[in-house]
Short mmCIF file of C-alpha atoms in Angstrom, two decimals:
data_model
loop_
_atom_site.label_atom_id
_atom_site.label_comp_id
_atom_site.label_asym_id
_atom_site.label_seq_id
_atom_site.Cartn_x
_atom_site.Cartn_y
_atom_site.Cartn_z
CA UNK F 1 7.49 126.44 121.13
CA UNK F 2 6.95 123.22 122.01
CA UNK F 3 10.45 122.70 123.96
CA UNK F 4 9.27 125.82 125.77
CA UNK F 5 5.78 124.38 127.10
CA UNK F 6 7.90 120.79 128.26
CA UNK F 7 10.28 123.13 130.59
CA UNK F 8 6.96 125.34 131.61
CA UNK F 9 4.80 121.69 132.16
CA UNK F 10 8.11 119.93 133.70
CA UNK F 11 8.46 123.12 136.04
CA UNK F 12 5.38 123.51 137.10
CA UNK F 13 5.39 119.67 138.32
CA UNK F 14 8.36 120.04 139.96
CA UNK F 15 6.75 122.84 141.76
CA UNK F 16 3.73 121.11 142.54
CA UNK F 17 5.62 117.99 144.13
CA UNK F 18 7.38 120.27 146.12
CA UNK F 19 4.62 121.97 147.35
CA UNK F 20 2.74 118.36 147.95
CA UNK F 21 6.12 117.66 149.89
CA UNK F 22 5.77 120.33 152.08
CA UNK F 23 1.76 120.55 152.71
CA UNK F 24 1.49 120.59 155.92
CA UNK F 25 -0.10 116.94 157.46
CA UNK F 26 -3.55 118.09 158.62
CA UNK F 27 -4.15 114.92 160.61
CA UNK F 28 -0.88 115.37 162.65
CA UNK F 29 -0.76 116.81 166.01
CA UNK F 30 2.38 119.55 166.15
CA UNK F 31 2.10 121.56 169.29
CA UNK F 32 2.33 125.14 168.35
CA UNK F 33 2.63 124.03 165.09
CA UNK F 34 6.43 124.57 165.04
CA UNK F 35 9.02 121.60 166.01
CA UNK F 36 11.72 123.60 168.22
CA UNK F 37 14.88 121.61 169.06
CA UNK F 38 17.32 122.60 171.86
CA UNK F 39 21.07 121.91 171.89
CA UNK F 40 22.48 122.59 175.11
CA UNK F 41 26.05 122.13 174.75
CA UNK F 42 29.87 123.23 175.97
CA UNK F 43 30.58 125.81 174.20
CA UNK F 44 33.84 127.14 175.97
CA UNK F 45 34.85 124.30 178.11
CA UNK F 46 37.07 121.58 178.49
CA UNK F 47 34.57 119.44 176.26
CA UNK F 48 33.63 122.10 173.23
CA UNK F 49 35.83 119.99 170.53
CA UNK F 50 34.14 116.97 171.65
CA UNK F 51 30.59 118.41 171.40
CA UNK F 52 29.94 122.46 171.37
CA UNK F 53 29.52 123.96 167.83
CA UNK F 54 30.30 120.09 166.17
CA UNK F 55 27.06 119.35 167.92
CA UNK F 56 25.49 122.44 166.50
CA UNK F 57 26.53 121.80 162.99
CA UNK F 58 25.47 118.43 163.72
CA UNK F 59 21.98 119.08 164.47
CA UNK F 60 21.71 121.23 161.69
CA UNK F 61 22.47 118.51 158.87
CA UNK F 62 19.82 116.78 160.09
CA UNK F 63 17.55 119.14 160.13
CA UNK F 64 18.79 120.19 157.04
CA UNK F 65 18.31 116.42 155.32
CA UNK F 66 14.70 116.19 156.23
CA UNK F 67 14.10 119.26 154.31
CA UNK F 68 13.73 121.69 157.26
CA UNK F 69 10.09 120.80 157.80
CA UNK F 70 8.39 117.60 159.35
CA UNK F 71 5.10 116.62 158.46
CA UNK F 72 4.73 120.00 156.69
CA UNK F 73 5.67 121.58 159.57
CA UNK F 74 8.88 123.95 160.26
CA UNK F 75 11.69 122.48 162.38
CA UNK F 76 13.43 125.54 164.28
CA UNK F 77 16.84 124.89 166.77
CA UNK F 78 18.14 127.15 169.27
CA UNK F 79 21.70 126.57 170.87
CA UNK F 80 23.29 127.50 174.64
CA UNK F 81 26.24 127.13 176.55
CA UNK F 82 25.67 125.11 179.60
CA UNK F 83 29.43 126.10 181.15
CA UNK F 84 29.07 122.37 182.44
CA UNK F 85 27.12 123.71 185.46
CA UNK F 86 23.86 121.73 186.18
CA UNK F 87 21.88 125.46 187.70
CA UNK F 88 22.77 127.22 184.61
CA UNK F 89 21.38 124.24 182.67
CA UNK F 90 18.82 124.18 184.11
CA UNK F 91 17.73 127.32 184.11
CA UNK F 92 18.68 128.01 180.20
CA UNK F 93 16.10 124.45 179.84
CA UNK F 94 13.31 125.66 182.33
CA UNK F 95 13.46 128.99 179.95
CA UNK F 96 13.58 126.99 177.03
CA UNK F 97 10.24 124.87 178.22
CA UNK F 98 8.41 127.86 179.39
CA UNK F 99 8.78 130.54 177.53
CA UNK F 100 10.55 129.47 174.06
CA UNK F 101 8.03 125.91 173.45
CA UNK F 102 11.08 123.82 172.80
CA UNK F 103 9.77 120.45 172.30
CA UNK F 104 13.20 118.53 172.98
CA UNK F 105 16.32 119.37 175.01
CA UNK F 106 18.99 117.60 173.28
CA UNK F 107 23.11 117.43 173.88
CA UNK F 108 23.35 117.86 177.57
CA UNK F 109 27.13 116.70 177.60
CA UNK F 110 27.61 116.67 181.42
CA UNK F 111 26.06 114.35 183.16
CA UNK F 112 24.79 116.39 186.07
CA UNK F 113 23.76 118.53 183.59
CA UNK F 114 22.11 115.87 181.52
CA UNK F 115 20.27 114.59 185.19
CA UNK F 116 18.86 117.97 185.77
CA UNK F 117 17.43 118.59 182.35
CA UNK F 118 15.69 115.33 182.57
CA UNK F 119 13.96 116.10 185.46
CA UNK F 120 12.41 119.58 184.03
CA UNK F 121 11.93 117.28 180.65
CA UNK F 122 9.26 114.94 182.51
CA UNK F 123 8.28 117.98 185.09
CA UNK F 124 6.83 119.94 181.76
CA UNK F 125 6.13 117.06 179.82
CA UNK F 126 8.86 117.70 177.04
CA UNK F 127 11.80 115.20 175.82
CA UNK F 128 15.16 115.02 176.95
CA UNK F 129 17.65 113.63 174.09
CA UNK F 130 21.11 112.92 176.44
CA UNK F 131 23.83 112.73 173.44
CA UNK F 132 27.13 113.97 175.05
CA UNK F 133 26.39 112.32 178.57
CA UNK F 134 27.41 108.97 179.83
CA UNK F 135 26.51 108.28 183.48
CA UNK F 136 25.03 104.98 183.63
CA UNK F 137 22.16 106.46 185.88
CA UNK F 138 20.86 108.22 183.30
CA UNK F 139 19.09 105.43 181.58
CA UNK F 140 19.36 103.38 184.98
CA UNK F 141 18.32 104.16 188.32
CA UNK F 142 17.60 107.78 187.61
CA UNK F 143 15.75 106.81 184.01
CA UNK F 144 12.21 108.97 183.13
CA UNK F 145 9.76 107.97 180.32
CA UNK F 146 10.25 111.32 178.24
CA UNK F 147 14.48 110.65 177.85
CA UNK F 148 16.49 109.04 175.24
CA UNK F 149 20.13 108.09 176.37
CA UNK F 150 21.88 107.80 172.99
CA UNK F 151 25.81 107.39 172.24
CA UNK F 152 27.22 105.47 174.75
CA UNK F 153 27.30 104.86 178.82
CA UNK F 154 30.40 104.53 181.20
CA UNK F 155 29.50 100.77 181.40
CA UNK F 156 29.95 100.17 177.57
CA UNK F 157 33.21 101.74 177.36
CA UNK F 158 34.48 100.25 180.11
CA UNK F 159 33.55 96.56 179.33
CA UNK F 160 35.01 97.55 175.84
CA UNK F 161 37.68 99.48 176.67
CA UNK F 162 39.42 97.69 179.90
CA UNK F 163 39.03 93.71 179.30
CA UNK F 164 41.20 93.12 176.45
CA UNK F 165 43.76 95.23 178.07
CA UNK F 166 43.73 92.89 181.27
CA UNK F 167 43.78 89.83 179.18
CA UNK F 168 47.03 91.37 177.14
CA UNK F 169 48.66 91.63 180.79
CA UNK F 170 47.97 94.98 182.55
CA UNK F 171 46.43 92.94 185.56
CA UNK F 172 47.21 95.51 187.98
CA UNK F 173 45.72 98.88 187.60
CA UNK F 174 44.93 102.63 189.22
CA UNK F 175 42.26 105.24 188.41
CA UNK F 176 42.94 108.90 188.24
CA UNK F 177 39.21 110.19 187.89
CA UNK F 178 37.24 113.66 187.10
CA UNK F 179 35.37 114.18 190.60
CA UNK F 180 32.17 114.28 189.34
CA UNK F 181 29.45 112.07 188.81
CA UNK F 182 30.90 111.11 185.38
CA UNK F 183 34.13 110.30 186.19
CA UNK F 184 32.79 108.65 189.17
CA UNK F 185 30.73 106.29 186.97
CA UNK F 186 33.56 105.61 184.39
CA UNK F 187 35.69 104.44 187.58
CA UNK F 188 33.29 102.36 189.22
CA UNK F 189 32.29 100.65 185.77
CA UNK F 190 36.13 99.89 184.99
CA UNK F 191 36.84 98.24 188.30
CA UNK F 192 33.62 95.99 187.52
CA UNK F 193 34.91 94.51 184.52
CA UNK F 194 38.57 94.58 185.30
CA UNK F 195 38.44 92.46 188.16
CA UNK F 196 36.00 90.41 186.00
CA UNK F 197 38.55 89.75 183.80
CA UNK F 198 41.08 88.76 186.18
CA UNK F 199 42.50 91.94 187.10
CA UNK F 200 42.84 94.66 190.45
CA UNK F 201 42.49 98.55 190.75
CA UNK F 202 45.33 99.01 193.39
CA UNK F 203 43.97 102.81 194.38
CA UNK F 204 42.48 106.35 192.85
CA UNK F 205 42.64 110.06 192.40
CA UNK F 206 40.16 111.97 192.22
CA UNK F 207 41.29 115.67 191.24
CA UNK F 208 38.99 118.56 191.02
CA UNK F 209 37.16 118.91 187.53
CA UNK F 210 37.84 120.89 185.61
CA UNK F 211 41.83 120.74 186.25
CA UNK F 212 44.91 121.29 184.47
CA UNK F 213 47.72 120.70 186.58
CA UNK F 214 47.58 116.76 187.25
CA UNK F 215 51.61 116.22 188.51
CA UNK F 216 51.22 114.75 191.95
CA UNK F 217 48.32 112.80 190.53
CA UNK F 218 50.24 110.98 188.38
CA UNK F 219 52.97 110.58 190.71
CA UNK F 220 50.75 108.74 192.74
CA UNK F 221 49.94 106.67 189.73
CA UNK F 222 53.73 106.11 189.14
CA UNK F 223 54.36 104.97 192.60
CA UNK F 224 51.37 102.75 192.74
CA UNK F 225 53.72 100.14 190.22
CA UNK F 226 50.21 99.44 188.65
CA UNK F 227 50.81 98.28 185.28
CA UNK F 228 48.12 100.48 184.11
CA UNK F 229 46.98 103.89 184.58
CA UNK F 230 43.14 104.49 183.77
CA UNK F 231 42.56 108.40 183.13
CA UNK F 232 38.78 108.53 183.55
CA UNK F 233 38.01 112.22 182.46
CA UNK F 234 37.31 113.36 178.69
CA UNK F 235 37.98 116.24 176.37
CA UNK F 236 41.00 119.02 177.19
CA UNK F 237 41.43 117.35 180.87
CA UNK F 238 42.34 114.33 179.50
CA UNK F 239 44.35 115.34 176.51
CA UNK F 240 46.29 117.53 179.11
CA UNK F 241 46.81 114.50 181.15
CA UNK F 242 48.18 112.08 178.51
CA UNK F 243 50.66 114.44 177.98
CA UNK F 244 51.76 115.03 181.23
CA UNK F 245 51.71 111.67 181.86
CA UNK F 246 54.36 111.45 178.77
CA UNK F 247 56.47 113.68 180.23
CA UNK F 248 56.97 111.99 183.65
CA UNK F 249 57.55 108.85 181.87
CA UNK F 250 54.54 106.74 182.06
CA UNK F 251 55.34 104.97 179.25
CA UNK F 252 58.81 104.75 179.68
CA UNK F 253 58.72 103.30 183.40
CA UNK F 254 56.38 100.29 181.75
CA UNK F 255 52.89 102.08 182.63
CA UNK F 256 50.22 101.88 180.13
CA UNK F 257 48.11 104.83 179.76
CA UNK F 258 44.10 103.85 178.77
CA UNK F 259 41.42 106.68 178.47
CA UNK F 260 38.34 105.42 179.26
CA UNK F 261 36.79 107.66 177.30
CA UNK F 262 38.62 109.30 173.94
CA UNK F 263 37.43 110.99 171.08
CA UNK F 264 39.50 111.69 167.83
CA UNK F 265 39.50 115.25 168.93
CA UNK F 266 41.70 114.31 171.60
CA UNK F 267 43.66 111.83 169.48
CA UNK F 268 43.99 115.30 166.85
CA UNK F 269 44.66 117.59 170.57
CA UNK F 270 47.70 114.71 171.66
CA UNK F 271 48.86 113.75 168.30
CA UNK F 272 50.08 110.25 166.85
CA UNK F 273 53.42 110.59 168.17
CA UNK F 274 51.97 110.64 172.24
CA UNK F 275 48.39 108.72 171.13
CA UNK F 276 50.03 106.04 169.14
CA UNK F 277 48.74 102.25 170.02
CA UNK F 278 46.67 103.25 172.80
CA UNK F 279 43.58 101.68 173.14
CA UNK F 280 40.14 102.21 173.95
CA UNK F 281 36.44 102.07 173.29
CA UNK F 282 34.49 103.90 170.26
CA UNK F 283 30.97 104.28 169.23
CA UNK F 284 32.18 105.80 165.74
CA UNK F 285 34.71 106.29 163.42
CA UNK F 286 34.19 108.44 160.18
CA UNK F 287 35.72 106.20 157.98
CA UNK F 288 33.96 102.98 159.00
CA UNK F 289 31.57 102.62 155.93
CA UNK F 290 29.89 104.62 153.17
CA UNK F 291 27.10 106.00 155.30
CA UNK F 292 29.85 107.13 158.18
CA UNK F 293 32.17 108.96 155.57
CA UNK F 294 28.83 110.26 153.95
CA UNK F 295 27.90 112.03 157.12
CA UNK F 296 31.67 112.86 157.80
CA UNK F 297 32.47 114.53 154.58
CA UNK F 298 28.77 117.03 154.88
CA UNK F 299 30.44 117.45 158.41
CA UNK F 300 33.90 118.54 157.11
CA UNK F 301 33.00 121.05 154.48
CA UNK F 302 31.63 122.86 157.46
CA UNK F 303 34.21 122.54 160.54
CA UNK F 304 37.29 121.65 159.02
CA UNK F 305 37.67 118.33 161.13
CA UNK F 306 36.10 115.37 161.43
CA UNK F 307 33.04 114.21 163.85
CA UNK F 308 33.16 112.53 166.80
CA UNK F 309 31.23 110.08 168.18
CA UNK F 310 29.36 112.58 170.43
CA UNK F 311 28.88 114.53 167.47
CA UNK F 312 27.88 112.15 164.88
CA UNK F 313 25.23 110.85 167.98
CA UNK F 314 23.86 113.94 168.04
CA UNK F 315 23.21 113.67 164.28
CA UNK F 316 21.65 110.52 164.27
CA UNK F 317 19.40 111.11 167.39
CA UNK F 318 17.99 114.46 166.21
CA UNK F 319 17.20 112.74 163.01
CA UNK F 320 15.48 109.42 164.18
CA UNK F 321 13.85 111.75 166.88
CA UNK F 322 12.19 113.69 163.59
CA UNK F 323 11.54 110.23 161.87
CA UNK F 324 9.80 109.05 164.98
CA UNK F 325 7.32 112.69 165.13
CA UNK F 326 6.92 111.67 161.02
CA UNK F 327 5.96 107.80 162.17
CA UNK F 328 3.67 109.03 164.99
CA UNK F 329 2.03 112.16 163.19
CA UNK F 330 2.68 113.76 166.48
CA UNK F 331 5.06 115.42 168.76
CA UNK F 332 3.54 114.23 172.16
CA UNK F 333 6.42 112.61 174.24
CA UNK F 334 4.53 109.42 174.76
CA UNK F 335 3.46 109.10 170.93
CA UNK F 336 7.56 109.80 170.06
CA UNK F 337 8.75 107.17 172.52
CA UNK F 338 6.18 104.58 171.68
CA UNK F 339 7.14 105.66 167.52
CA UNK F 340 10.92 105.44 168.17
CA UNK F 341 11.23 102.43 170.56
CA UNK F 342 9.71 100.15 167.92
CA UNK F 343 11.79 101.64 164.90
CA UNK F 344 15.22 99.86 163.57
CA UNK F 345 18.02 102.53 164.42
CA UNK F 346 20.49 102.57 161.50
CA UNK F 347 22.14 105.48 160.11
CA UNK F 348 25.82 107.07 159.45
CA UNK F 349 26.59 106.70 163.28
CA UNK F 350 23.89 104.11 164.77
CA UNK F 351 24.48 100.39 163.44
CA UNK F 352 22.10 97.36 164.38
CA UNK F 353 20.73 99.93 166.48
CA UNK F 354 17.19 99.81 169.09
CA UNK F 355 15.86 101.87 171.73
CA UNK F 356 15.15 100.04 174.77
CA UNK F 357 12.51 100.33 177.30
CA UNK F 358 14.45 102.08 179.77
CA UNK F 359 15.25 104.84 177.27
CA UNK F 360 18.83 103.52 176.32
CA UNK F 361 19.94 103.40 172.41
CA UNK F 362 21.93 99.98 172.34
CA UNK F 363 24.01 99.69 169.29
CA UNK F 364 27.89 98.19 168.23
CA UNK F 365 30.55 99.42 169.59
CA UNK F 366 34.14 99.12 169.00
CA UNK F 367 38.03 98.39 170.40
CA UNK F 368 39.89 101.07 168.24
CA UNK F 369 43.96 101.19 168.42
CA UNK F 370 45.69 104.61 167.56
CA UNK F 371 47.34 104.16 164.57
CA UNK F 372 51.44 105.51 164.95
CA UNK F 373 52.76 108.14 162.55
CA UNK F 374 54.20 105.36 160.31
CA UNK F 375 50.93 103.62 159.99
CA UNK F 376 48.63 106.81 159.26
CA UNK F 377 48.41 107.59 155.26
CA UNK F 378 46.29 110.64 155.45
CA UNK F 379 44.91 113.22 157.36
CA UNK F 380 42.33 111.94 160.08
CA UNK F 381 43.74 108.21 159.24
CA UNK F 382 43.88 107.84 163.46
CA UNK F 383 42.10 104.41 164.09
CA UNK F 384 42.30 100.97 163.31
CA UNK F 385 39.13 98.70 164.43
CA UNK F 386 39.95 95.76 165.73
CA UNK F 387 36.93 94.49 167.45
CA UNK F 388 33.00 94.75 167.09
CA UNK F 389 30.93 94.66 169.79
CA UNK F 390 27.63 94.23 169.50
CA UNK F 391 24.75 96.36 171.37
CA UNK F 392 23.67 93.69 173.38
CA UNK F 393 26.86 92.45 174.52
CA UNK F 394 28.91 96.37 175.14
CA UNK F 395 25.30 97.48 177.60
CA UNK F 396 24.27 97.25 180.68
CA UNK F 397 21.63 94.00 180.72
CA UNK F 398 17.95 95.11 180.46
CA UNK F 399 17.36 92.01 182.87
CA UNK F 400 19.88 93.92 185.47
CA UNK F 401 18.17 97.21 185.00
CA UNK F 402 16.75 99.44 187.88
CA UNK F 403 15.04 101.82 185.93
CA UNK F 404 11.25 101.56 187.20
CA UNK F 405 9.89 101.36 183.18
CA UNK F 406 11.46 98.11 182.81
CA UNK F 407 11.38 96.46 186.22
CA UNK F 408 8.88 93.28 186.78
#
């Protein structure tokens, strides 16, 4: 009798904590009293491996690890496919912010995409979260006081990604670029820091995004004699690319290939054999440390592959973004902002990380090699680190900023 009152008594408190766990914070503010996450993604497109249903899945393991419920309050997400077309983004946000009370637009992996969603963000006073986007202009000249720009920028991978490959000796170089505002940005940010390091962009092509036919682009390339050849594109465009650049012989003819932006999705998509010893710049890698392969494994059991950076961003900004509404006891933009831009950022992607004035989430990044076939010992084995770069040094220079929050 008395073992059966301790597991009645020890129940009951267990249900009582919970309950206490889940009140509801009656001093917090909680529009609608519901906090509605949007992931606008690419669900279809050349960039769904990098972000689409990863970025889903994503979203919902954070969700998921604060318990569903903030403050007491229920967390709900809806998903959509922005086809990487800024009007149907747009529209599929305006929607969202007028009819569905989504609180925060999050994803928005296209940059023109991203750009459009941030101006209906601070139009109907919600948040934009930019995860999957890297234009520099996002969190520069083009920067509002309700958006977050998270992962990474075209300026961070490029100081990463192209300087140690001009100091090993590719001194001459040519672009062939996405024609679009990201690729655009990824090319302009590369010739900045390779002729800071010594180097020169001998020409460009810029094909029609998306593509898959990129021949008499990289014949140009191949006549150029540049000892490099930057692809600045992402996702299936650029996995198609590597390989086409394979077979014309690239490699062979003395070319080095650099991506200026790669994922391990694409690393997966080209395989070892074709990716082996390239290099380039990362925000993440699942197996950097115990909180990465945490995150990675939860991640696994439910896709079958490993996150990428975009992915694992997406994860850590939904969940600071719910920390911050917890900190502020509110989900007004300004009381977020002000909450997250004074919190420490560290968490299974995000390390030594801070939100800056203009909106940007500076944190290390790294110079990753592709490991060959010989050197991988399991599955997903695909990088080896070989440099950390920390936040401060990889981003653009709050003191060069012209986003009008920061500027004196």
């Amino acid at each position: 009798m008395k073992l059966t009152y301790t597991k009645v008594a020890l129940t009951a408190a267990l249900l009582t904590a919970s309950m206490l766990a889940h009140a509801q914070d009656k001093s917090a503010h909680i529009s609608d009293g519901i906090v509605k996450i949007g992931v606008l993604t690419d669900m279809n497109g050349p960039f769904m491996d990098n972000v689409g249903k990863g970025s889903v899945v994503a979203t919902a393991i954070a969700i998921e690890e604060f318990g569903g419920k903030v403050l007491g309050y229920p967390i709900q997400m809806v998903t959509a496919d922005h086809q990487n077309k800024a009007d149907v983004g747009s529209a599929r946000v305006r929607e969202w912010f007028d009819r569905d009370q989504v609180d925060a637009a999050t994803e928005l992996g296209n940059s023109a995409v991203a750009l459009s969603a941030m101006r209906l963000a601070q139009e109907k006073g919600r948040m934009s979260i930019v995860t999957g986007a890297g234009a520099v202009r996002i969190s520069n000249e083009d920067c509002t006081p309700n958006n977050l720009h998270w992962v990474y920028d075209t300026y961070s991978l490029a100081k990463v990604g192209t300087q140690s490959v001009v100091k090993g000796g590719a001194k001459t170089w040519y672009y062939l670029t996405a024609d679009y505002a990201f690729g655009h940005s990824l090319e302009n940010d590369g010739k900045q820091f390779i002729e800071a390091a010594g180097g020169k962009v001998l020409g460009s092509s810029r094909y029609p995004f998306p593509g898959s036919d990129f021949a008499s682009y990289i014949l140009k390339a191949q006549g150029s004699k540049a000892n490099a050849v930057a692809i600045a594109t992402a996702g299936l465009d650029l996995q198609n690319a590597i390989k086409q650049g394979k077979e014309f012989g690239l490699a062979s003819g003395g070319q080095k290939t650099v991506a200026m932006l790669m994922s391990i999705m694409d690393v997966h998509g080209v395989g070892l054999k074709d990716a082996g010893g390239m290099l380039f710049a990362e925000s993440f890698y699942w197996d950097l440390d115990d909180a990465s392969r945490a995150f990675a494994r939860k991640f696994f059991e439910r896709t079958k592959r490993m996150p990428t950076a975009l992915q694992a961003g997406q994860y850590s900004a939904v969940l600071n973004y719910l920390k911050a509404i917890e900190k502020a006891k509110s989900d007004n933009v300004a009381d977020v902002m002000k909450a997250i831009k004074s919190m420490p950022i560290q968490d299974a992607f995000a390390k030594n990380g801070k939100v800056r004035g203009d909106g940007k989430m500076i944190h290390d990044m790294y110079l990753v090699r592709v490991k060959t076939p010989q050197e991988s010992k399991a599955a997903w084995d695909y990088y080896t680190v070989l440099e950390t770069v920390p936040g401060e040094q990889a981003f653009h220079p709050i003191a060069d900023s012209k986003c009008s929050l920061v500027k004196s």
